Amino acid sequence: WPNTADCDFDKDFKETFQAGFELRRGIARAFVRSMSRALEMPGLPSLFTEDEFSAMGLRKYPERRAVNTNMYSDFDGELLRELEHVDSTVTVLSTFENGGLQMLYKNEYKDAPNSGNDFIVNIGKIVEDIIDNELMSVRHRVKEVEFARYSITYFLGPSFDADISRSMSGQITEAGIKYNIFGEWIKDYLGAIELFYY
C-alpha cells in the first residue's frame, strides 16, 4: 500500500481500492453464475469458490513523446499501446471515457465502447475451453491514443485446486494437455510474465 507523508490519503486509497476490488469480484462471480445458468453448467461456479490469484490493477498509459517502431501491429499495421492478446480467465474492465480499446470481430479490429461508469466483462481462453466453447474469448488490444489513458482491470481466476484439465462436458482442454489444476498453470504463467517484465 502507498506509504506517503499523508496518512489520510494512504487510508483513503486503501479503502477505495479494497472497495473497488470487492465490487469487481462480485461482478465477476455473478457473471460466472450467469454463464452457469444460461449454459446449464451447474458445476462451473465450483471452480471459482476461492480466488487466490485474482488481481486488480490500476493502469496508466502515459502520453508518448516518441513513436516506438516495435509497437506496430503485425495484424494490420496499427500503432499500439498494448499488444493484441486474449485474456485467460474472467476480466472486469473499466475504461471510463478513455478510448483506444479495440476488439477483433470478423477479422477486423473494431473500437470498443468506453465503459463510462459501467464495466466491460470478458472471458479468457481457459474459461472458453472449460465451457466447451459455448462463449468465445475476444482478442483485443489498445491502439495508440494522443492522451494519457487510464483503466482498471480485475481478473477473477479459478481456485488454485480447480480442475482445468477437462471441460464441463469432460473433454480435455487445451490447458489440460499439460496441466491438471489452475495452480500448475498459473505457476508457469506468472513465471513467463516475470521473465517478460524483469
PDB file of C-alpha atoms in Angstrom:
ATOM      1  CA  TRP A   1       0.000   0.000   0.000  1.00  0.00           C
ATOM      2  CA  PRO A   2       1.183   3.565  -0.530  1.00  0.00           C
ATOM      3  CA  ASN A   3       3.146   4.921   2.392  1.00  0.00           C
ATOM      4  CA  THR A   4       3.310   8.660   1.932  1.00  0.00           C
ATOM      5  CA  ALA A   5       3.562  11.540   4.359  1.00  0.00           C
ATOM      6  CA  ASP A   6      -0.230  11.954   4.010  1.00  0.00           C
ATOM      7  CA  CYS A   7      -1.799   9.341   6.292  1.00  0.00           C
ATOM      8  CA  ASP A   8      -5.347  10.349   5.284  1.00  0.00           C
ATOM      9  CA  PHE A   9      -4.514   9.777   1.607  1.00  0.00           C
ATOM     10  CA  ASP A  10      -2.945   6.403   2.391  1.00  0.00           C
ATOM     11  CA  LYS A  11      -6.008   5.287   4.363  1.00  0.00           C
ATOM     12  CA  ASP A  12      -8.497   6.564   1.746  1.00  0.00           C
ATOM     13  CA  PHE A  13      -6.558   4.979  -1.099  1.00  0.00           C
ATOM     14  CA  LYS A  14      -6.509   1.583   0.601  1.00  0.00           C
ATOM     15  CA  GLU A  15     -10.226   1.712   1.455  1.00  0.00           C
ATOM     16  CA  THR A  16     -11.191   2.845  -2.068  1.00  0.00           C
ATOM     17  CA  PHE A  17      -9.011   0.189  -3.714  1.00  0.00           C
ATOM     18  CA  GLN A  18     -10.392  -2.567  -1.472  1.00  0.00           C
ATOM     19  CA  ALA A  19     -13.988  -1.477  -2.152  1.00  0.00           C
ATOM     20  CA  GLY A  20     -13.305  -1.441  -5.904  1.00  0.00           C
ATOM     21  CA  PHE A  21     -11.755  -4.905  -5.679  1.00  0.00           C
ATOM     22  CA  GLU A  22     -14.769  -6.338  -3.835  1.00  0.00           C
ATOM     23  CA  LEU A  23     -17.217  -4.708  -6.269  1.00  0.00           C
ATOM     24  CA  ARG A  24     -15.436  -6.181  -9.285  1.00  0.00           C
ATOM     25  CA  ARG A  25     -15.082  -9.581  -7.624  1.00  0.00           C
ATOM     26  CA  GLY A  26     -18.843  -9.581  -7.059  1.00  0.00           C
ATOM     27  CA  ILE A  27     -19.486  -8.695 -10.716  1.00  0.00           C
ATOM     28  CA  ALA A  28     -17.118 -11.421 -11.950  1.00  0.00           C
ATOM     29  CA  ARG A  29     -18.632 -14.087  -9.701  1.00  0.00           C
ATOM     30  CA  ALA A  30     -22.152 -13.051 -10.730  1.00  0.00           C
ATOM     31  CA  PHE A  31     -21.055 -13.355 -14.354  1.00  0.00           C
ATOM     32  CA  VAL A  32     -19.776 -16.898 -13.705  1.00  0.00           C
ATOM     33  CA  ARG A  33     -23.115 -17.803 -12.068  1.00  0.00           C
ATOM     34  CA  SER A  34     -24.984 -16.287 -15.034  1.00  0.00           C
ATOM     35  CA  MET A  35     -22.914 -18.323 -17.511  1.00  0.00           C
ATOM     36  CA  SER A  36     -23.561 -21.410 -15.398  1.00  0.00           C
ATOM     37  CA  ARG A  37     -27.352 -20.893 -15.539  1.00  0.00           C
ATOM     38  CA  ALA A  38     -27.523 -19.822 -19.188  1.00  0.00           C
ATOM     39  CA  LEU A  39     -25.330 -22.692 -20.400  1.00  0.00           C
ATOM     40  CA  GLU A  40     -26.822 -25.223 -17.978  1.00  0.00           C
ATOM     41  CA  MET A  41     -23.406 -25.968 -16.471  1.00  0.00           C
ATOM     42  CA  PRO A  42     -24.106 -26.137 -12.725  1.00  0.00           C
ATOM     43  CA  GLY A  43     -20.538 -27.205 -11.872  1.00  0.00           C
ATOM     44  CA  LEU A  44     -18.922 -24.034 -13.241  1.00  0.00           C
ATOM     45  CA  PRO A  45     -19.162 -21.832 -10.088  1.00  0.00           C
ATOM     46  CA  SER A  46     -17.451 -24.541  -8.020  1.00  0.00           C
ATOM     47  CA  LEU A  47     -14.234 -23.835  -9.956  1.00  0.00           C
ATOM     48  CA  PHE A  48     -14.251 -20.253  -8.629  1.00  0.00           C
ATOM     49  CA  THR A  49     -15.018 -20.771  -4.905  1.00  0.00           C
ATOM     50  CA  GLU A  50     -11.590 -19.475  -3.890  1.00  0.00           C
ATOM     51  CA  ASP A  51      -9.731 -16.900  -5.951  1.00  0.00           C
ATOM     52  CA  GLU A  52      -6.206 -16.842  -4.611  1.00  0.00           C
ATOM     53  CA  PHE A  53      -4.794 -15.440  -7.852  1.00  0.00           C
ATOM     54  CA  SER A  54      -7.417 -12.827  -8.604  1.00  0.00           C
ATOM     55  CA  ALA A  55      -5.889  -9.414  -9.117  1.00  0.00           C
ATOM     56  CA  MET A  56      -6.808  -5.820  -9.808  1.00  0.00           C
ATOM     57  CA  GLY A  57      -4.570  -3.270 -11.450  1.00  0.00           C
ATOM     58  CA  LEU A  58      -4.686   0.451 -11.956  1.00  0.00           C
ATOM     59  CA  ARG A  59      -3.300   1.077 -15.431  1.00  0.00           C
ATOM     60  CA  LYS A  60      -1.865   4.287 -16.793  1.00  0.00           C
ATOM     61  CA  TYR A  61      -0.724   4.513 -20.388  1.00  0.00           C
ATOM     62  CA  PRO A  62       1.287   7.770 -20.381  1.00  0.00           C
ATOM     63  CA  GLU A  63       1.182  10.080 -23.358  1.00  0.00           C
ATOM     64  CA  ARG A  64       4.039   9.134 -25.652  1.00  0.00           C
ATOM     65  CA  ARG A  65       6.559  11.685 -26.770  1.00  0.00           C
ATOM     66  CA  ALA A  66       8.074   9.416 -29.417  1.00  0.00           C
ATOM     67  CA  VAL A  67       6.853   6.505 -31.523  1.00  0.00           C
ATOM     68  CA  ASN A  68       8.188   3.062 -30.674  1.00  0.00           C
ATOM     69  CA  THR A  69       8.527   1.358 -34.047  1.00  0.00           C
ATOM     70  CA  ASN A  70       8.304  -2.082 -32.405  1.00  0.00           C
ATOM     71  CA  MET A  71       4.712  -1.413 -31.369  1.00  0.00           C
ATOM     72  CA  TYR A  72       3.056  -1.595 -34.786  1.00  0.00           C
ATOM     73  CA  SER A  73       0.561  -4.429 -35.140  1.00  0.00           C
ATOM     74  CA  ASP A  74       1.655  -7.390 -37.244  1.00  0.00           C
ATOM     75  CA  PHE A  75      -2.054  -7.901 -37.976  1.00  0.00           C
ATOM     76  CA  ASP A  76      -2.886  -4.578 -39.630  1.00  0.00           C
ATOM     77  CA  GLY A  77      -0.073  -2.083 -39.009  1.00  0.00           C
ATOM     78  CA  GLU A  78      -1.934  -0.091 -36.298  1.00  0.00           C
ATOM     79  CA  LEU A  79       0.329   1.653 -33.767  1.00  0.00           C
ATOM     80  CA  LEU A  80      -0.430   0.062 -30.385  1.00  0.00           C
ATOM     81  CA  ARG A  81      -0.180   0.901 -26.678  1.00  0.00           C
ATOM     82  CA  GLU A  82      -0.877  -2.697 -25.655  1.00  0.00           C
ATOM     83  CA  LEU A  83      -0.268  -5.699 -27.862  1.00  0.00           C
ATOM     84  CA  GLU A  84      -3.014  -7.929 -29.228  1.00  0.00           C
ATOM     85  CA  HIS A  85      -3.890 -10.714 -26.821  1.00  0.00           C
ATOM     86  CA  VAL A  86      -6.597 -12.943 -25.385  1.00  0.00           C
ATOM     87  CA  ASP A  87      -7.180 -12.960 -21.637  1.00  0.00           C
ATOM     88  CA  SER A  88      -7.059 -16.191 -19.632  1.00  0.00           C
ATOM     89  CA  THR A  89      -9.845 -16.116 -17.073  1.00  0.00           C
ATOM     90  CA  VAL A  90     -12.685 -13.626 -16.340  1.00  0.00           C
ATOM     91  CA  THR A  91     -11.890  -9.930 -16.793  1.00  0.00           C
ATOM     92  CA  VAL A  92     -13.879  -6.980 -15.457  1.00  0.00           C
ATOM     93  CA  LEU A  93     -12.629  -3.808 -17.135  1.00  0.00           C
ATOM     94  CA  SER A  94     -13.255  -0.112 -16.529  1.00  0.00           C
ATOM     95  CA  THR A  95     -12.095   2.221 -19.318  1.00  0.00           C
ATOM     96  CA  PHE A  96     -14.145   5.212 -18.124  1.00  0.00           C
ATOM     97  CA  GLU A  97     -14.144   7.741 -21.026  1.00  0.00           C
ATOM     98  CA  ASN A  98     -10.764   6.601 -22.333  1.00  0.00           C
ATOM     99  CA  GLY A  99     -10.910   5.295 -25.881  1.00  0.00           C
ATOM    100  CA  GLY A 100      -8.352   3.060 -27.514  1.00  0.00           C
ATOM    101  CA  LEU A 101      -9.608  -0.429 -26.663  1.00  0.00           C
ATOM    102  CA  GLN A 102     -10.287  -2.465 -29.784  1.00  0.00           C
ATOM    103  CA  MET A 103     -11.735  -5.962 -30.178  1.00  0.00           C
ATOM    104  CA  LEU A 104     -11.304  -8.340 -33.085  1.00  0.00           C
ATOM    105  CA  TYR A 105     -14.610  -9.111 -34.793  1.00  0.00           C
ATOM    106  CA  LYS A 106     -14.966 -10.857 -38.162  1.00  0.00           C
ATOM    107  CA  ASN A 107     -11.228 -10.474 -38.802  1.00  0.00           C
ATOM    108  CA  GLU A 108     -11.263  -6.698 -38.225  1.00  0.00           C
ATOM    109  CA  TYR A 109     -10.437  -4.681 -35.110  1.00  0.00           C
ATOM    110  CA  LYS A 110     -13.358  -2.510 -34.014  1.00  0.00           C
ATOM    111  CA  ASP A 111     -13.351   0.244 -31.395  1.00  0.00           C
ATOM    112  CA  ALA A 112     -14.955  -0.949 -28.174  1.00  0.00           C
ATOM    113  CA  PRO A 113     -17.376   1.434 -26.489  1.00  0.00           C
ATOM    114  CA  ASN A 114     -15.997   3.238 -23.457  1.00  0.00           C
ATOM    115  CA  SER A 115     -17.295   1.778 -20.214  1.00  0.00           C
ATOM    116  CA  GLY A 116     -18.157   5.146 -18.661  1.00  0.00           C
ATOM    117  CA  ASN A 117     -19.366   4.271 -15.165  1.00  0.00           C
ATOM    118  CA  ASP A 118     -20.169   0.719 -16.267  1.00  0.00           C
ATOM    119  CA  PHE A 119     -17.993  -2.349 -16.820  1.00  0.00           C
ATOM    120  CA  ILE A 120     -16.840  -4.474 -19.734  1.00  0.00           C
ATOM    121  CA  VAL A 121     -16.754  -8.194 -18.883  1.00  0.00           C
ATOM    122  CA  ASN A 122     -14.738 -10.625 -20.962  1.00  0.00           C
ATOM    123  CA  ILE A 123     -13.902 -14.307 -20.667  1.00  0.00           C
ATOM    124  CA  GLY A 124     -10.478 -15.685 -21.458  1.00  0.00           C
ATOM    125  CA  LYS A 125      -9.172 -18.789 -23.177  1.00  0.00           C
ATOM    126  CA  ILE A 126      -9.173 -21.059 -20.112  1.00  0.00           C
ATOM    127  CA  VAL A 127     -12.813 -20.239 -19.370  1.00  0.00           C
ATOM    128  CA  GLU A 128     -13.750 -20.620 -23.056  1.00  0.00           C
ATOM    129  CA  ASP A 129     -12.269 -24.132 -23.044  1.00  0.00           C
ATOM    130  CA  ILE A 130     -13.900 -25.081 -19.722  1.00  0.00           C
ATOM    131  CA  ILE A 131     -17.354 -24.087 -21.045  1.00  0.00           C
ATOM    132  CA  ASP A 132     -16.876 -26.116 -24.244  1.00  0.00           C
ATOM    133  CA  ASN A 133     -16.504 -23.012 -26.451  1.00  0.00           C
ATOM    134  CA  GLU A 134     -20.132 -22.033 -25.864  1.00  0.00           C
ATOM    135  CA  LEU A 135     -18.936 -18.434 -25.426  1.00  0.00           C
ATOM    136  CA  MET A 136     -15.816 -17.086 -27.071  1.00  0.00           C
ATOM    137  CA  SER A 137     -12.889 -15.171 -25.681  1.00  0.00           C
ATOM    138  CA  VAL A 138     -12.152 -11.963 -27.556  1.00  0.00           C
ATOM    139  CA  ARG A 139      -8.779 -10.969 -28.970  1.00  0.00           C
ATOM    140  CA  HIS A 140      -8.208  -7.327 -28.094  1.00  0.00           C
ATOM    141  CA  ARG A 141      -5.613  -4.571 -27.919  1.00  0.00           C
ATOM    142  CA  VAL A 142      -5.181  -0.886 -27.096  1.00  0.00           C
ATOM    143  CA  LYS A 143      -4.330   1.371 -30.011  1.00  0.00           C
ATOM    144  CA  GLU A 144      -2.158   4.449 -29.645  1.00  0.00           C
ATOM    145  CA  VAL A 145      -4.036   7.493 -28.370  1.00  0.00           C
ATOM    146  CA  GLU A 146      -2.881  11.093 -28.027  1.00  0.00           C
ATOM    147  CA  PHE A 147      -3.604  11.406 -24.308  1.00  0.00           C
ATOM    148  CA  ALA A 148      -2.748   9.695 -21.048  1.00  0.00           C
ATOM    149  CA  ARG A 149      -5.130   6.736 -20.848  1.00  0.00           C
ATOM    150  CA  TYR A 150      -6.344   5.143 -17.613  1.00  0.00           C
ATOM    151  CA  SER A 151      -8.149   1.892 -16.940  1.00  0.00           C
ATOM    152  CA  ILE A 152      -8.783  -0.588 -14.155  1.00  0.00           C
ATOM    153  CA  THR A 153      -8.562  -4.322 -14.800  1.00  0.00           C
ATOM    154  CA  TYR A 154      -9.770  -7.055 -12.475  1.00  0.00           C
ATOM    155  CA  PHE A 155      -9.057 -10.714 -13.205  1.00  0.00           C
ATOM    156  CA  LEU A 156     -11.046 -13.495 -11.486  1.00  0.00           C
ATOM    157  CA  GLY A 157      -9.103 -16.725 -11.618  1.00  0.00           C
ATOM    158  CA  PRO A 158     -10.294 -20.190 -10.731  1.00  0.00           C
ATOM    159  CA  SER A 159      -9.349 -21.665  -7.372  1.00  0.00           C
ATOM    160  CA  PHE A 160      -5.780 -22.941  -7.062  1.00  0.00           C
ATOM    161  CA  ASP A 161      -7.016 -26.559  -6.991  1.00  0.00           C
ATOM    162  CA  ALA A 162      -9.684 -26.115  -9.691  1.00  0.00           C
ATOM    163  CA  ASP A 163      -9.508 -28.852 -12.317  1.00  0.00           C
ATOM    164  CA  ILE A 164      -8.875 -27.068 -15.629  1.00  0.00           C
ATOM    165  CA  SER A 165      -7.875 -30.236 -17.470  1.00  0.00           C
ATOM    166  CA  ARG A 166     -11.415 -31.031 -18.621  1.00  0.00           C
ATOM    167  CA  SER A 167     -14.342 -29.016 -19.848  1.00  0.00           C
ATOM    168  CA  MET A 168     -17.807 -29.140 -18.333  1.00  0.00           C
ATOM    169  CA  SER A 169     -18.662 -31.949 -20.797  1.00  0.00           C
ATOM    170  CA  GLY A 170     -15.491 -33.892 -19.922  1.00  0.00           C
ATOM    171  CA  GLN A 171     -13.388 -33.021 -22.971  1.00  0.00           C
ATOM    172  CA  ILE A 172      -9.651 -32.418 -22.467  1.00  0.00           C
ATOM    173  CA  THR A 173      -8.979 -28.668 -22.574  1.00  0.00           C
ATOM    174  CA  GLU A 174      -6.004 -27.033 -24.256  1.00  0.00           C
ATOM    175  CA  ALA A 175      -4.523 -26.338 -20.811  1.00  0.00           C
ATOM    176  CA  GLY A 176      -5.360 -29.928 -19.808  1.00  0.00           C
ATOM    177  CA  ILE A 177      -2.784 -31.280 -22.217  1.00  0.00           C
ATOM    178  CA  LYS A 178      -0.095 -30.063 -19.793  1.00  0.00           C
ATOM    179  CA  TYR A 179      -1.853 -29.129 -16.532  1.00  0.00           C
ATOM    180  CA  ASN A 180      -4.408 -30.666 -14.187  1.00  0.00           C
ATOM    181  CA  ILE A 181      -5.147 -27.764 -11.862  1.00  0.00           C
ATOM    182  CA  PHE A 182      -5.169 -23.996 -12.213  1.00  0.00           C
ATOM    183  CA  GLY A 183      -2.314 -23.644  -9.694  1.00  0.00           C
ATOM    184  CA  GLU A 184       0.009 -25.550 -12.026  1.00  0.00           C
ATOM    185  CA  TRP A 185      -0.967 -23.336 -14.957  1.00  0.00           C
ATOM    186  CA  ILE A 186      -0.636 -20.039 -13.056  1.00  0.00           C
ATOM    187  CA  LYS A 187       2.836 -21.009 -11.819  1.00  0.00           C
ATOM    188  CA  ASP A 188       4.106 -21.174 -15.404  1.00  0.00           C
ATOM    189  CA  TYR A 189       2.082 -18.137 -16.479  1.00  0.00           C
ATOM    190  CA  LEU A 190       3.403 -15.910 -13.695  1.00  0.00           C
ATOM    191  CA  GLY A 191       6.919 -17.133 -14.384  1.00  0.00           C
ATOM    192  CA  ALA A 192       6.568 -16.118 -18.034  1.00  0.00           C
ATOM    193  CA  ILE A 193       5.296 -12.672 -17.050  1.00  0.00           C
ATOM    194  CA  GLU A 194       8.194 -12.213 -14.647  1.00  0.00           C
ATOM    195  CA  LEU A 195      10.655 -13.066 -17.428  1.00  0.00           C
ATOM    196  CA  PHE A 196       8.882 -10.621 -19.760  1.00  0.00           C
ATOM    197  CA  TYR A 197       8.880  -7.672 -17.361  1.00  0.00           C
ATOM    198  CA  TYR A 198      12.068  -8.249 -15.414  1.00  0.00           C
TER     199      TYR A 198
END
